[in-house]
PDB file of C-alpha atoms in Angstrom:
ATOM      1  CA  MET A   1       0.292   0.074  -0.118  1.00 49.00           C
ATOM      2  CA  GLN A   2       2.854   2.535   0.928  1.00 51.00           C
ATOM      3  CA  THR A   3       4.206   1.725  -2.285  1.00 47.00           C
ATOM      4  CA  SER A   4       1.208   2.400  -4.326  1.00 49.00           C
ATOM      5  CA  ARG A   5       1.196   6.088  -2.385  1.00 47.00           C
ATOM      6  CA  ARG A   6       4.887   6.487  -3.234  1.00 47.00           C
ATOM      7  CA  LEU A   7       4.221   6.078  -6.668  1.00 45.00           C
ATOM      8  CA  SER A   8       1.188   8.301  -7.045  1.00 52.00           C
ATOM      9  CA  PHE A   9       2.867  11.100  -4.877  1.00 46.00           C
ATOM     10  CA  THR A  10       5.917  10.946  -7.355  1.00 45.00           C
ATOM     11  CA  ALA A  11       3.662  11.084 -10.321  1.00 46.00           C
ATOM     12  CA  ALA A  12       1.940  14.122  -8.745  1.00 48.00           C
ATOM     13  CA  ALA A  13       4.993  15.781  -8.201  1.00 45.00           C
ATOM     14  CA  LEU A  14       6.590  15.154 -11.528  1.00 41.00           C
ATOM     15  CA  ALA A  15       3.175  16.351 -13.230  1.00 46.00           C
ATOM     16  CA  ALA A  16       3.644  19.481 -11.211  1.00 45.00           C
ATOM     17  CA  THR A  17       7.203  20.288 -12.248  1.00 44.00           C
ATOM     18  CA  ALA A  18       6.438  19.639 -15.631  1.00 42.00           C
ATOM     19  CA  LEU A  19       3.632  21.999 -15.360  1.00 38.00           C
ATOM     20  CA  LEU A  20       5.761  24.469 -13.725  1.00 38.00           C
ATOM     21  CA  THR A  21       8.353  24.281 -16.369  1.00 41.00           C
ATOM     22  CA  LEU A  22       5.763  24.992 -18.995  1.00 39.00           C
ATOM     23  CA  ALA A  23       4.587  27.766 -17.354  1.00 43.00           C
ATOM     24  CA  CYS A  24       7.820  29.502 -16.682  1.00 42.00           C
ATOM     25  CA  ALA A  25       8.921  29.054 -20.423  1.00 43.00           C
ATOM     26  CA  SER A  26       5.436  30.624 -21.540  1.00 43.00           C
ATOM     27  CA  SER A  27       6.020  33.500 -19.285  1.00 45.00           C
ATOM     28  CA  LEU A  28       9.722  33.773 -20.881  1.00 43.00           C
ATOM     29  CA  ALA A  29       8.406  33.616 -24.184  1.00 45.00           C
ATOM     30  CA  GLN A  30       6.009  36.382 -23.479  1.00 46.00           C
ATOM     31  CA  ALA A  31       8.427  38.471 -21.809  1.00 47.00           C
ATOM     32  CA  ALA A  32       9.421  40.548 -24.979  1.00 44.00           C
ATOM     33  CA  PRO A  33       8.132  44.319 -25.261  1.00 46.00           C
ATOM     34  CA  PRO A  34       4.974  44.371 -27.458  1.00 46.00           C
ATOM     35  CA  ASP A  35       6.696  47.098 -29.803  1.00 47.00           C
ATOM     36  CA  SER A  36       9.779  45.135 -30.222  1.00 49.00           C
ATOM     37  CA  VAL A  37      10.619  43.343 -33.334  1.00 51.00           C
ATOM     38  CA  HIS A  38      12.213  40.048 -33.545  1.00 50.00           C
ATOM     39  CA  VAL A  39      14.360  39.178 -36.924  1.00 52.00           C
ATOM     40  CA  SER A  40      15.773  35.712 -37.290  1.00 52.00           C
ATOM     41  CA  VAL A  41      19.191  35.806 -38.567  1.00 51.00           C
ATOM     42  CA  GLY A  42      20.486  32.321 -37.435  1.00 56.00           C
ATOM     43  CA  ALA A  43      20.084  30.471 -40.777  1.00 60.00           C
ATOM     44  CA  PRO A  44      20.459  33.074 -43.712  1.00 63.00           C
ATOM     45  CA  TYR A  45      19.752  32.739 -47.149  1.00 85.00           C
ATOM     46  CA  HIS A  46      23.141  32.349 -49.000  1.00 92.00           C
ATOM     47  CA  VAL A  47      23.297  34.769 -52.081  1.00 94.00           C
ATOM     48  CA  THR A  48      24.999  33.836 -55.141  1.00 94.00           C
ATOM     49  CA  ALA A  49      27.794  35.346 -56.627  1.00 94.00           C
ATOM     50  CA  GLN A  50      25.881  36.817 -59.294  1.00 95.00           C
ATOM     51  CA  GLU A  51      22.772  37.826 -56.913  1.00 95.00           C
ATOM     52  CA  ALA A  52      25.555  39.739 -55.173  1.00 96.00           C
ATOM     53  CA  LEU A  53      26.746  41.480 -58.298  1.00 95.00           C
ATOM     54  CA  ASP A  54      22.963  42.329 -59.434  1.00 96.00           C
ATOM     55  CA  ILE A  55      22.390  43.890 -55.771  1.00 96.00           C
ATOM     56  CA  GLU A  56      25.773  45.891 -55.070  1.00 96.00           C
ATOM     57  CA  ASN A  57      24.527  49.036 -56.698  1.00 95.00           C
ATOM     58  CA  SER A  58      22.952  52.597 -56.058  1.00 95.00           C
ATOM     59  CA  TYR A  59      19.403  53.434 -56.236  1.00 96.00           C
ATOM     60  CA  ALA A  60      17.585  56.454 -56.493  1.00 95.00           C
ATOM     61  CA  LEU A  61      14.795  56.628 -54.197  1.00 96.00           C
ATOM     62  CA  SER A  62      11.283  58.084 -54.081  1.00 94.00           C
ATOM     63  CA  ASN A  63      12.192  60.095 -51.320  1.00 93.00           C
ATOM     64  CA  GLN A  64      14.917  61.849 -53.373  1.00 91.00           C
ATOM     65  CA  GLN A  65      17.811  60.045 -51.381  1.00 94.00           C
ATOM     66  CA  ILE A  66      20.109  57.224 -53.035  1.00 95.00           C
ATOM     67  CA  LEU A  67      20.351  53.760 -51.444  1.00 96.00           C
ATOM     68  CA  VAL A  68      23.971  52.380 -51.547  1.00 95.00           C
ATOM     69  CA  VAL A  69      24.385  48.915 -51.258  1.00 96.00           C
ATOM     70  CA  ARG A  70      27.911  47.359 -51.199  1.00 95.00           C
ATOM     71  CA  VAL A  71      29.104  43.985 -50.338  1.00 96.00           C
ATOM     72  CA  GLN A  72      32.172  43.258 -48.354  1.00 95.00           C
ATOM     73  CA  ASP A  73      33.282  39.657 -47.121  1.00 92.00           C
ATOM     74  CA  GLN A  74      29.833  38.219 -48.441  1.00 90.00           C
ATOM     75  CA  HIS A  75      28.221  40.735 -46.054  1.00 95.00           C
ATOM     76  CA  PHE A  76      25.892  42.982 -47.427  1.00 96.00           C
ATOM     77  CA  PHE A  77      25.601  47.021 -46.091  1.00 97.00           C
ATOM     78  CA  GLY A  78      23.280  49.597 -47.060  1.00 96.00           C
ATOM     79  CA  ARG A  79      23.088  53.566 -46.184  1.00 94.00           C
ATOM     80  CA  LEU A  80      20.808  56.399 -47.308  1.00 94.00           C
ATOM     81  CA  ALA A  81      22.483  59.226 -48.695  1.00 92.00           C
ATOM     82  CA  ASN A  82      21.560  62.796 -50.418  1.00 88.00           C
ATOM     83  CA  LYS A  83      23.452  63.302 -53.576  1.00 78.00           C
ATOM     84  CA  ASP A  84      25.869  65.607 -52.021  1.00 72.00           C
ATOM     85  CA  GLN A  85      26.898  63.010 -49.468  1.00 64.00           C
ATOM     86  CA  LEU A  86      27.862  59.781 -51.628  1.00 59.00           C
ATOM     87  CA  MET A  87      31.218  60.480 -51.569  1.00 58.00           C
ATOM     88  CA  GLN A  88      31.538  60.812 -47.916  1.00 59.00           C
ATOM     89  CA  GLY A  89      31.921  57.137 -46.817  1.00 55.00           C
ATOM     90  CA  GLN A  90      30.237  54.520 -45.158  1.00 51.00           C
ATOM     91  CA  ARG A  91      28.539  56.677 -42.418  1.00 69.00           C
ATOM     92  CA  GLN A  92      25.328  55.542 -40.831  1.00 84.00           C
ATOM     93  CA  GLU A  93      25.571  52.280 -42.944  1.00 92.00           C
ATOM     94  CA  VAL A  94      23.475  49.171 -41.639  1.00 96.00           C
ATOM     95  CA  GLU A  95      23.991  45.531 -42.258  1.00 97.00           C
ATOM     96  CA  ILE A  96      21.060  43.812 -44.234  1.00 96.00           C
ATOM     97  CA  TYR A  97      20.502  39.953 -44.162  1.00 95.00           C
ATOM     98  CA  ALA A  98      19.717  37.982 -46.740  1.00 95.00           C
ATOM     99  CA  GLN A  99      16.375  35.868 -46.233  1.00 95.00           C
ATOM    100  CA  ALA A 100      15.474  34.445 -49.463  1.00 95.00           C
ATOM    101  CA  PRO A 101      16.285  35.452 -53.373  1.00 95.00           C
ATOM    102  CA  GLY A 102      16.045  39.212 -53.299  1.00 95.00           C
ATOM    103  CA  LYS A 103      15.059  39.552 -50.182  1.00 96.00           C
ATOM    104  CA  PHE A 104      16.933  41.652 -47.038  1.00 96.00           C
ATOM    105  CA  VAL A 105      16.008  42.573 -43.955  1.00 97.00           C
ATOM    106  CA  THR A 106      17.824  44.944 -41.121  1.00 97.00           C
ATOM    107  CA  LYS A 107      18.184  43.556 -37.566  1.00 96.00           C
ATOM    108  CA  ARG A 108      15.878  46.401 -36.496  1.00 95.00           C
ATOM    109  CA  GLY A 109      12.933  45.211 -39.092  1.00 96.00           C
ATOM    110  CA  ALA A 110      13.391  47.412 -42.304  1.00 97.00           C
ATOM    111  CA  SER A 111      12.923  45.269 -45.186  1.00 97.00           C
ATOM    112  CA  PHE A 112      14.284  45.241 -48.680  1.00 98.00           C
ATOM    113  CA  VAL A 113      13.077  43.417 -51.814  1.00 98.00           C
ATOM    114  CA  PHE A 114      15.544  43.759 -54.838  1.00 97.00           C
ATOM    115  CA  SER A 115      13.736  42.825 -58.539  1.00 96.00           C
ATOM    116  CA  ASN A 116      14.438  42.957 -62.064  1.00 94.00           C
ATOM    117  CA  ALA A 117      18.236  41.605 -61.577  1.00 93.00           C
ATOM    118  CA  GLY A 118      18.914  44.197 -59.092  1.00 91.00           C
ATOM    119  CA  GLU A 119      17.536  47.407 -60.849  1.00 94.00           C
ATOM    120  CA  HIS A 120      14.348  47.992 -58.506  1.00 96.00           C
ATOM    121  CA  VAL A 121      14.217  48.193 -54.692  1.00 97.00           C
ATOM    122  CA  VAL A 122      11.549  48.378 -52.276  1.00 97.00           C
ATOM    123  CA  ILE A 123      12.228  49.454 -48.530  1.00 97.00           C
ATOM    124  CA  ASP A 124       9.367  48.840 -46.088  1.00 97.00           C
ATOM    125  CA  ASP A 125       9.811  50.218 -42.648  1.00 96.00           C
ATOM    126  CA  ALA A 126      12.105  52.838 -43.565  1.00 95.00           C
ATOM    127  CA  GLN A 127      11.601  54.744 -40.793  1.00 94.00           C
ATOM    128  CA  LEU A 128      14.101  52.084 -39.163  1.00 95.00           C
ATOM    129  CA  LEU A 129      16.916  53.372 -41.145  1.00 95.00           C
ATOM    130  CA  PRO A 130      19.715  55.835 -40.168  1.00 93.00           C
ATOM    131  CA  GLY A 131      19.749  59.022 -42.214  1.00 90.00           C
ATOM    132  CA  LEU A 132      16.188  58.965 -43.716  1.00 92.00           C
ATOM    133  CA  ARG A 133      14.943  62.222 -44.674  1.00 87.00           C
ATOM    134  CA  VAL A 134      11.107  62.727 -45.597  1.00 81.00           C
ATOM    135  CA  PRO A 135       9.995  65.433 -47.632  1.00 68.00           C
ATOM    136  CA  ALA A 136       7.577  67.891 -46.082  1.00 64.00           C
ATOM    137  CA  ASP A 137       4.890  67.159 -48.599  1.00 59.00           C
ATOM    138  CA  SER A 138       4.896  63.349 -48.234  1.00 56.00           C
ATOM    139  CA  ARG A 139       2.170  61.492 -46.786  1.00 53.00           C
ATOM    140  CA  ASN A 140       2.831  58.364 -44.831  1.00 52.00           C
ATOM    141  CA  ALA A 141       0.741  55.565 -43.666  1.00 50.00           C
ATOM    142  CA  SER A 142      -0.127  54.057 -40.472  1.00 49.00           C
ATOM    143  CA  THR A 143       0.309  50.750 -39.067  1.00 47.00           C
ATOM    144  CA  ARG A 144      -2.528  49.402 -37.238  1.00 50.00           C
ATOM    145  CA  ASP A 145      -0.566  50.204 -33.687  1.00 56.00           C
ATOM    146  CA  GLY A 146      -0.764  54.065 -35.251  1.00 55.00           C
ATOM    147  CA  SER A 147       3.177  53.889 -35.896  1.00 67.00           C
ATOM    148  CA  THR A 148       4.377  55.356 -39.250  1.00 76.00           C
ATOM    149  CA  SER A 149       5.419  52.949 -41.799  1.00 87.00           C
ATOM    150  CA  ILE A 150       7.410  54.579 -44.328  1.00 92.00           C
ATOM    151  CA  ARG A 151       7.713  52.540 -48.060  1.00 94.00           C
ATOM    152  CA  LEU A 152      10.721  53.987 -50.569  1.00 94.00           C
ATOM    153  CA  VAL A 153      10.826  52.454 -54.044  1.00 95.00           C
ATOM    154  CA  SER A 154      13.695  53.017 -56.519  1.00 94.00           C
ATOM    155  CA  ARG A 155      12.850  55.163 -59.718  1.00 85.00           C
TER     156      ARG A 155
END
């Protein structure tokens, strides 16, 4: 009889431990602030040599700035510049991570989609990029949470 009680007590203790472990894991998963952006860069898409050649370029954007994309040691970097800043080096540059063919993202969540063999780019959430300049006459769309989302396209 005592062996039966010990087994049922042990089973109950194991079940309680499992529930507590699941509850702790769940609370840790929900601990991220609601306005944070999670970008997975653990298993990046590997860009082919031709894709890298196509994407490494300068793009005239709809906000009158220029996106300069460069490749160094199989890492991609982008920066927004005004026409008079093109020759000023790599200031305010961010690394962009390949996610799929022609699709890149920054750690902060701005996304880049290159198309037409690197001739065209669309940047979503450009407000997350350093050096962004928005003309005064531009109208911005708002996201569901009320924040501003800026889309830039190449011309």
